[in-house]
Amino acid sequence: KRPKGILELYAGIGVAMFGSMPSVGLYFGIYSFCKKTFNEWDPAASEQRQTLYIALSAAIGNTIASASRVPYEVVKQKLQTGVYASMGDVMRDISFRTLFPVGGIAS
């Protein structure tokens, strides 16, 4: 088990930093690509539909980036709650079912 105390506040911080950077990059890459594609799709109406294109691009980018964040969020939360004591425990227990749990809040 991990030692308790002030360090317990930072359990999972390495996983959080490691996992959030790629998903943020993925979000902005997809957002930019979608926005550019929508504007090129109908250039005559792009000025009138600019707000719609921004909203759709953000929704698509956020959906894909969120799906990429699920595994690291699961690992981070399990480290913070003490289900895993170390990254070694995580690596021994890693599977698709572990990283993408099914069943809602209680599982």
XYZ file of C-alpha atoms in Angstrom, residues 11-88:
78
model
C -1.965 10.075 -6.391
C -2.477 9.644 -10.112
C -0.975 12.988 -11.136
C 1.550 11.353 -13.461
C -1.196 9.454 -15.244
C -3.292 12.628 -15.477
C -0.491 14.617 -17.088
C 0.459 11.773 -19.399
C -3.146 11.198 -20.492
C -4.414 14.744 -20.872
C -1.771 16.055 -23.257
C -2.535 13.710 -26.180
C -6.290 14.148 -25.830
C -6.006 17.947 -25.888
C -3.853 17.710 -29.016
C -6.359 15.315 -30.544
C -9.234 17.684 -29.745
C -7.608 20.730 -31.363
C -6.436 18.756 -34.384
C -9.895 17.351 -35.057
C -11.573 20.688 -34.301
C -9.329 22.522 -36.780
C -9.739 19.856 -39.458
C -13.546 19.805 -39.134
C -13.845 23.588 -39.113
C -11.687 23.877 -42.235
C -13.599 21.064 -43.965
C -17.003 22.599 -43.160
C -15.886 26.005 -44.467
C -14.575 24.478 -47.710
C -17.705 22.335 -48.111
C -19.988 25.324 -48.754
C -17.855 28.489 -49.129
C -20.790 30.662 -50.230
C -22.643 30.115 -46.953
C -19.657 29.709 -44.635
C -19.955 33.211 -43.170
C -23.633 32.728 -42.309
C -23.033 29.262 -40.841
C -19.811 30.075 -39.004
C -21.347 29.559 -35.538
C -22.838 26.237 -36.605
C -19.514 25.070 -38.046
C -17.648 26.035 -34.877
C -20.197 24.249 -32.674
C -20.186 21.089 -34.818
C -16.393 21.041 -35.005
C -16.122 21.431 -31.232
C -18.692 18.680 -30.628
C -16.946 16.233 -32.957
C -13.500 17.051 -31.540
C -14.694 16.762 -27.947
C -16.469 13.447 -28.563
C -13.381 11.817 -30.040
C -11.013 13.351 -27.479
C -13.300 12.244 -24.624
C -13.252 8.658 -25.844
C -9.456 8.799 -25.858
C -9.461 10.140 -22.256
C -11.519 7.320 -20.744
C -8.659 4.838 -20.185
C -6.367 7.265 -18.404
C -9.247 8.665 -16.313
C -10.113 5.147 -15.162
C -6.495 4.427 -14.221
C -6.120 7.812 -12.498
C -9.273 7.313 -10.432
C -8.255 3.799 -9.434
C -4.852 5.103 -8.323
C -6.506 7.902 -6.348
C -8.980 5.587 -4.614
C -6.354 2.988 -3.757
C -7.623 0.219 -6.039
C -4.114 0.214 -7.514
C -1.100 0.944 -5.322
C 1.297 1.545 -8.210
C 1.647 1.583 -11.985
C 2.946 -1.968 -11.662
